[in-house]
Amino acid sequence: TPKKSIKEGKAEICLTTEKVFYNPVQEFNRDLSIAVLSVFTDDYKTEKLAKAELKKKSKNIGQEEFISEDCNNSEIEITILEALSATGLRSIRYAKEVPNITKIVANDFSIQAVETIKANVVHNQVEKLIETNHDDACMLMYKHKHPTKRFSAIDLDPYGCPSIFLDAAVQSVSDGGLLLVTATDMAVLAGNSPETCYCKYGAVSLKTKCCHEMALRILLQCIEQHANRYSRYIVPLLSISADFYIRVFVKIYSGAIHCKKTTSKLSMVYHCVGCDHITLQPLGGFKPNPSEKNPDQMKAYLPAAPTVGEYCVHCNQRHHLGGPIWSAPIHDEAFVSRVLMHVQGHPELFGTAKRIEGVLSMVREELHSVPLYYTLDKMFGRVHLETMPMMVMRSAIMNAGYKVSYSHASKMSIKTTAPAQLIWDIVRTW
Ligand code: SAM
């Protein structure tokens, strides 16, 4: 007899042992993933069909050959791997709630988990869509790294740090496919253990006011580094900090030329121990393209000159050095709008619809070209003043002609295009 029966979305799962992991708090994570995958699978199908059509035209081949080469029974295959599945709840929800999927592999290396997944798959009558697999996640992904065997999407939802799975994952997602990654080791990512962060993610974390966004950017650079080894690169669609974890949704593409642009998407982080100010130092640009006519583009190609010194220009205190972090945009605004519209159009499908709407509305408003943020309370705390109301600060920045937004990662956050000097001037006038 089942010990516990759990309903979430359209799935109902039974838990017969406590040895298999289930966390109700992650409903938001699962709901959001379903919304993202619903929009992604739609795009993916359209893109693949268009690509196949183009190929067909360019090769001028017959319909029969076209179908056997690119499609299965004239349909595009959309396959998903949940590499660390536990109860199978997430996979079952994907099977029942995400359109267009042709196959899901629900994998776990724990035999109790696999038994639980199998029973839950039968209980939910999704045997046709879900294949259960008992293997080490990396071993399974390595078996799928050949371009004809790759998955359209891979979901990594481990305990703690996901980095040990990234080498296999970045090779086993198809071109234009989606990688969904959770990290729950927030203490490491948020600067409590910068050395451990370097060992796990290849970047030094910092204890700063904007540590949650910095955590997202450390994870993104880590995925990019892994992808670059195989001439692949990432395009972030959505990056979320929530509760005790972070979750990123990135597309993976192949292209050695694009990988050369990676250094211009990464920066070292100089954090002042005195005034908490952060300055980014881009790792560089990529080689000037002599045929480039557009002067702005030309500028973007030039390697960045070192500009940040040992001491902070605002208070003359020392810098701590962190990073590298991903300093390019962490969301795709158009994609986020479509996910938001999807959730607003079907709120009955998501137990956490209101929260998703709130978070995605904030994400959409974020200044995408401005990495990291100030936090109002910490800034005023530094100068031992009572905190200015957020509206006053935001109005002052806007009146000076600069843009300002919140970050979804912190209630007290201020993202702005204004120079630091202006922000400190506003603080001084308070
Ligand atoms: N995705 C699940 C959900 O939404 O409910 C939760 C997954 S749980 C946090 C992590 C799972 O990964 C555990 O069931 C554990 O047995 C499994 N796991 C850990 N390391 C693994 C590995 N190397 N290969 C396969 N499974 C692994």
mmCIF file with all atom_site columns, N, CA and C and ligand atoms in Angstrom, residues 20-23 26 30 82-87 89-90 107-110 113 135-138 157-159 164-165, ligand 1:
data_model
loop_
_atom_site.group_PDB
_atom_site.id
_atom_site.type_symbol
_atom_site.label_atom_id
_atom_site.label_alt_id
_atom_site.label_comp_id
_atom_site.label_asym_id
_atom_site.label_entity_id
_atom_site.label_seq_id
_atom_site.pdbx_PDB_ins_code
_atom_site.Cartn_x
_atom_site.Cartn_y
_atom_site.Cartn_z
_atom_site.occupancy
_atom_site.B_iso_or_equiv
_atom_site.pdbx_formal_charge
_atom_site.auth_seq_id
_atom_site.auth_comp_id
_atom_site.auth_asym_id
_atom_site.auth_atom_id
_atom_site.pdbx_PDB_model_num
ATOM   1   N N   . VAL A 1 20  ? 13.408 7.850  -1.495  1.00 0.00 ? 20  VAL A N   1
ATOM   2   C CA  . VAL A 1 20  ? 13.338 8.530  -2.795  1.00 0.00 ? 20  VAL A CA  1
ATOM   3   C C   . VAL A 1 20  ? 12.967 9.986  -2.564  1.00 0.00 ? 20  VAL A C   1
ATOM   4   N N   . PHE A 1 21  ? 13.740 10.862 -3.217  1.00 0.00 ? 21  PHE A N   1
ATOM   5   C CA  . PHE A 1 21  ? 13.638 12.301 -2.941  1.00 0.00 ? 21  PHE A CA  1
ATOM   6   C C   . PHE A 1 21  ? 12.370 12.931 -3.524  1.00 0.00 ? 21  PHE A C   1
ATOM   7   N N   . TYR A 1 22  ? 11.658 13.658 -2.676  1.00 0.00 ? 22  TYR A N   1
ATOM   8   C CA  . TYR A 1 22  ? 10.523 14.465 -3.164  1.00 0.00 ? 22  TYR A CA  1
ATOM   9   C C   . TYR A 1 22  ? 10.484 15.753 -2.352  1.00 0.00 ? 22  TYR A C   1
ATOM   10  N N   . ASN A 1 23  ? 10.429 16.899 -3.047  1.00 0.00 ? 23  ASN A N   1
ATOM   11  C CA  . ASN A 1 23  ? 10.380 18.179 -2.341  1.00 0.00 ? 23  ASN A CA  1
ATOM   12  C C   . ASN A 1 23  ? 9.210  19.021 -2.869  1.00 0.00 ? 23  ASN A C   1
ATOM   13  N N   . GLN A 1 26  ? 9.571  22.494 -4.530  1.00 0.00 ? 26  GLN A N   1
ATOM   14  C CA  . GLN A 1 26  ? 10.061 22.628 -5.905  1.00 0.00 ? 26  GLN A CA  1
ATOM   15  C C   . GLN A 1 26  ? 8.924  22.656 -6.936  1.00 0.00 ? 26  GLN A C   1
ATOM   16  N N   . ARG A 1 30  ? 9.164  23.126 -11.028 1.00 0.00 ? 30  ARG A N   1
ATOM   17  C CA  . ARG A 1 30  ? 8.573  22.210 -12.025 1.00 0.00 ? 30  ARG A CA  1
ATOM   18  C C   . ARG A 1 30  ? 7.559  22.948 -12.898 1.00 0.00 ? 30  ARG A C   1
ATOM   19  N N   . GLU A 1 82  ? 15.248 13.467 -18.414 1.00 0.00 ? 82  GLU A N   1
ATOM   20  C CA  . GLU A 1 82  ? 15.363 13.930 -17.024 1.00 0.00 ? 82  GLU A CA  1
ATOM   21  C C   . GLU A 1 82  ? 16.415 13.031 -16.385 1.00 0.00 ? 82  GLU A C   1
ATOM   22  N N   . ALA A 1 83  ? 17.630 13.559 -16.290 1.00 0.00 ? 83  ALA A N   1
ATOM   23  C CA  . ALA A 1 83  ? 18.780 12.713 -15.930 1.00 0.00 ? 83  ALA A CA  1
ATOM   24  C C   . ALA A 1 83  ? 18.776 12.282 -14.469 1.00 0.00 ? 83  ALA A C   1
ATOM   25  N N   . LEU A 1 84  ? 18.116 13.082 -13.601 1.00 0.00 ? 84  LEU A N   1
ATOM   26  C CA  . LEU A 1 84  ? 18.111 12.807 -12.147 1.00 0.00 ? 84  LEU A CA  1
ATOM   27  C C   . LEU A 1 84  ? 16.664 12.889 -11.670 1.00 0.00 ? 84  LEU A C   1
ATOM   28  N N   . SER A 1 85  ? 15.949 11.778 -11.835 1.00 0.00 ? 85  SER A N   1
ATOM   29  C CA  . SER A 1 85  ? 14.489 11.864 -11.827 1.00 0.00 ? 85  SER A CA  1
ATOM   30  C C   . SER A 1 85  ? 13.816 11.622 -10.476 1.00 0.00 ? 85  SER A C   1
ATOM   31  N N   . ALA A 1 86  ? 14.451 10.895 -9.575  1.00 0.00 ? 86  ALA A N   1
ATOM   32  C CA  . ALA A 1 86  ? 13.893 10.582 -8.241  1.00 0.00 ? 86  ALA A CA  1
ATOM   33  C C   . ALA A 1 86  ? 12.536 9.870  -8.330  1.00 0.00 ? 86  ALA A C   1
ATOM   34  N N   . THR A 1 87  ? 11.426 10.578 -8.083  1.00 0.00 ? 87  THR A N   1
ATOM   35  C CA  . THR A 1 87  ? 10.105 9.907  -8.098  1.00 0.00 ? 87  THR A CA  1
ATOM   36  C C   . THR A 1 87  ? 9.521  9.789  -9.509  1.00 0.00 ? 87  THR A C   1
ATOM   37  N N   . LEU A 1 89  ? 8.141  12.370 -10.872 1.00 0.00 ? 89  LEU A N   1
ATOM   38  C CA  . LEU A 1 89  ? 7.069  13.376 -10.905 1.00 0.00 ? 89  LEU A CA  1
ATOM   39  C C   . LEU A 1 89  ? 7.252  14.386 -12.041 1.00 0.00 ? 89  LEU A C   1
ATOM   40  N N   . ARG A 1 90  ? 8.465  14.888 -12.175 1.00 0.00 ? 90  ARG A N   1
ATOM   41  C CA  . ARG A 1 90  ? 8.742  15.915 -13.185 1.00 0.00 ? 90  ARG A CA  1
ATOM   42  C C   . ARG A 1 90  ? 8.508  15.345 -14.588 1.00 0.00 ? 90  ARG A C   1
ATOM   43  N N   . ASN A 1 107 ? 15.592 9.019  -15.745 1.00 0.00 ? 107 ASN A N   1
ATOM   44  C CA  . ASN A 1 107 ? 16.740 8.224  -15.279 1.00 0.00 ? 107 ASN A CA  1
ATOM   45  C C   . ASN A 1 107 ? 17.070 8.509  -13.819 1.00 0.00 ? 107 ASN A C   1
ATOM   46  N N   . ASP A 1 108 ? 17.562 7.488  -13.135 1.00 0.00 ? 108 ASP A N   1
ATOM   47  C CA  . ASP A 1 108 ? 18.120 7.690  -11.795 1.00 0.00 ? 108 ASP A CA  1
ATOM   48  C C   . ASP A 1 108 ? 19.066 6.523  -11.518 1.00 0.00 ? 108 ASP A C   1
ATOM   49  N N   . PHE A 1 109 ? 20.098 6.772  -10.698 1.00 0.00 ? 109 PHE A N   1
ATOM   50  C CA  . PHE A 1 109 ? 20.997 5.643  -10.395 1.00 0.00 ? 109 PHE A CA  1
ATOM   51  C C   . PHE A 1 109 ? 20.608 4.894  -9.130  1.00 0.00 ? 109 PHE A C   1
ATOM   52  N N   . SER A 1 110 ? 19.564 5.374  -8.473  1.00 0.00 ? 110 SER A N   1
ATOM   53  C CA  . SER A 1 110 ? 19.093 4.648  -7.286  1.00 0.00 ? 110 SER A CA  1
ATOM   54  C C   . SER A 1 110 ? 18.016 3.660  -7.716  1.00 0.00 ? 110 SER A C   1
ATOM   55  N N   . ALA A 1 113 ? 14.591 4.554  -6.561  1.00 0.00 ? 113 ALA A N   1
ATOM   56  C CA  . ALA A 1 113 ? 13.999 5.625  -7.371  1.00 0.00 ? 113 ALA A CA  1
ATOM   57  C C   . ALA A 1 113 ? 13.435 5.038  -8.662  1.00 0.00 ? 113 ALA A C   1
ATOM   58  N N   . ASP A 1 135 ? 20.703 4.169  -14.541 1.00 0.00 ? 135 ASP A N   1
ATOM   59  C CA  . ASP A 1 135 ? 22.107 4.325  -14.936 1.00 0.00 ? 135 ASP A CA  1
ATOM   60  C C   . ASP A 1 135 ? 22.676 5.564  -14.242 1.00 0.00 ? 135 ASP A C   1
ATOM   61  N N   . ASP A 1 136 ? 23.985 5.655  -14.281 1.00 0.00 ? 136 ASP A N   1
ATOM   62  C CA  . ASP A 1 136 ? 24.608 6.915  -13.878 1.00 0.00 ? 136 ASP A CA  1
ATOM   63  C C   . ASP A 1 136 ? 24.265 7.952  -14.955 1.00 0.00 ? 136 ASP A C   1
ATOM   64  N N   . ALA A 1 137 ? 23.883 9.143  -14.529 1.00 0.00 ? 137 ALA A N   1
ATOM   65  C CA  . ALA A 1 137 ? 23.420 10.172 -15.476 1.00 0.00 ? 137 ALA A CA  1
ATOM   66  C C   . ALA A 1 137 ? 24.472 10.456 -16.554 1.00 0.00 ? 137 ALA A C   1
ATOM   67  N N   . CYS A 1 138 ? 25.750 10.562 -16.143 1.00 0.00 ? 138 CYS A N   1
ATOM   68  C CA  . CYS A 1 138 ? 26.796 10.886 -17.125 1.00 0.00 ? 138 CYS A CA  1
ATOM   69  C C   . CYS A 1 138 ? 26.964 9.757  -18.134 1.00 0.00 ? 138 CYS A C   1
ATOM   70  N N   . ASP A 1 157 ? 18.562 18.252 -12.373 1.00 0.00 ? 157 ASP A N   1
ATOM   71  C CA  . ASP A 1 157 ? 18.026 18.787 -11.117 1.00 0.00 ? 157 ASP A CA  1
ATOM   72  C C   . ASP A 1 157 ? 18.648 18.017 -9.952  1.00 0.00 ? 157 ASP A C   1
ATOM   73  N N   . PRO A 1 158 ? 19.941 18.259 -9.714  1.00 0.00 ? 158 PRO A N   1
ATOM   74  C CA  . PRO A 1 158 ? 20.655 17.442 -8.714  1.00 0.00 ? 158 PRO A CA  1
ATOM   75  C C   . PRO A 1 158 ? 20.502 17.989 -7.302  1.00 0.00 ? 158 PRO A C   1
ATOM   76  N N   . TYR A 1 159 ? 21.040 17.248 -6.344  1.00 0.00 ? 159 TYR A N   1
ATOM   77  C CA  . TYR A 1 159 ? 21.260 17.809 -5.015  1.00 0.00 ? 159 TYR A CA  1
ATOM   78  C C   . TYR A 1 159 ? 22.500 18.668 -5.161  1.00 0.00 ? 159 TYR A C   1
ATOM   79  N N   . ILE A 1 164 ? 29.321 18.381 -12.134 1.00 0.00 ? 164 ILE A N   1
ATOM   80  C CA  . ILE A 1 164 ? 29.856 17.077 -12.567 1.00 0.00 ? 164 ILE A CA  1
ATOM   81  C C   . ILE A 1 164 ? 29.063 16.487 -13.730 1.00 0.00 ? 164 ILE A C   1
ATOM   82  N N   . PHE A 1 165 ? 27.874 17.025 -13.986 1.00 0.00 ? 165 PHE A N   1
ATOM   83  C CA  . PHE A 1 165 ? 27.052 16.492 -15.082 1.00 0.00 ? 165 PHE A CA  1
ATOM   84  C C   . PHE A 1 165 ? 27.192 17.314 -16.369 1.00 0.00 ? 165 PHE A C   1
HETATM 85  N N1  . SAM B 2 .   ? 14.129 16.085 -10.396 1.00 0.00 ? 1   SAM B N1  1
HETATM 86  C C1  . SAM B 2 .   ? 13.503 15.557 -9.198  1.00 0.00 ? 1   SAM B C1  1
HETATM 87  C C2  . SAM B 2 .   ? 12.189 16.285 -8.914  1.00 0.00 ? 1   SAM B C2  1
HETATM 88  O O1  . SAM B 2 .   ? 11.850 17.294 -9.588  1.00 0.00 ? 1   SAM B O1  1
HETATM 89  O O2  . SAM B 2 .   ? 11.472 15.865 -8.002  1.00 0.00 ? 1   SAM B O2  1
HETATM 90  C C3  . SAM B 2 .   ? 14.401 15.582 -8.000  1.00 0.00 ? 1   SAM B C3  1
HETATM 91  C C4  . SAM B 2 .   ? 15.785 15.000 -8.208  1.00 0.00 ? 1   SAM B C4  1
HETATM 92  S S1  . SAM B 2 .   ? 16.704 14.754 -6.736  1.00 0.00 ? 1   SAM B S1  1
HETATM 93  C C5  . SAM B 2 .   ? 17.130 16.341 -6.214  1.00 0.00 ? 1   SAM B C5  1
HETATM 94  C C6  . SAM B 2 .   ? 18.222 14.112 -7.309  1.00 0.00 ? 1   SAM B C6  1
HETATM 95  C C7  . SAM B 2 .   ? 18.191 12.648 -7.765  1.00 0.00 ? 1   SAM B C7  1
HETATM 96  O O3  . SAM B 2 .   ? 19.409 12.395 -8.487  1.00 0.00 ? 1   SAM B O3  1
HETATM 97  C C8  . SAM B 2 .   ? 18.135 11.601 -6.665  1.00 0.00 ? 1   SAM B C8  1
HETATM 98  O O4  . SAM B 2 .   ? 17.024 10.768 -6.858  1.00 0.00 ? 1   SAM B O4  1
HETATM 99  C C9  . SAM B 2 .   ? 19.443 10.780 -6.830  1.00 0.00 ? 1   SAM B C9  1
HETATM 100 O O5  . SAM B 2 .   ? 19.246 9.389  -6.615  1.00 0.00 ? 1   SAM B O5  1
HETATM 101 C C10 . SAM B 2 .   ? 19.796 11.044 -8.270  1.00 0.00 ? 1   SAM B C10 1
HETATM 102 N N2  . SAM B 2 .   ? 21.224 10.994 -8.618  1.00 0.00 ? 1   SAM B N2  1
HETATM 103 C C11 . SAM B 2 .   ? 22.259 11.568 -7.952  1.00 0.00 ? 1   SAM B C11 1
HETATM 104 N N3  . SAM B 2 .   ? 23.419 11.355 -8.619  1.00 0.00 ? 1   SAM B N3  1
HETATM 105 C C12 . SAM B 2 .   ? 23.102 10.658 -9.740  1.00 0.00 ? 1   SAM B C12 1
HETATM 106 C C13 . SAM B 2 .   ? 23.852 10.160 -10.840 1.00 0.00 ? 1   SAM B C13 1
HETATM 107 N N4  . SAM B 2 .   ? 25.178 10.329 -10.912 1.00 0.00 ? 1   SAM B N4  1
HETATM 108 N N5  . SAM B 2 .   ? 23.203 9.498  -11.820 1.00 0.00 ? 1   SAM B N5  1
HETATM 109 C C14 . SAM B 2 .   ? 21.855 9.334  -11.764 1.00 0.00 ? 1   SAM B C14 1
HETATM 110 N N6  . SAM B 2 .   ? 21.092 9.763  -10.733 1.00 0.00 ? 1   SAM B N6  1
HETATM 111 C C15 . SAM B 2 .   ? 21.696 10.420 -9.738  1.00 0.00 ? 1   SAM B C15 1
#
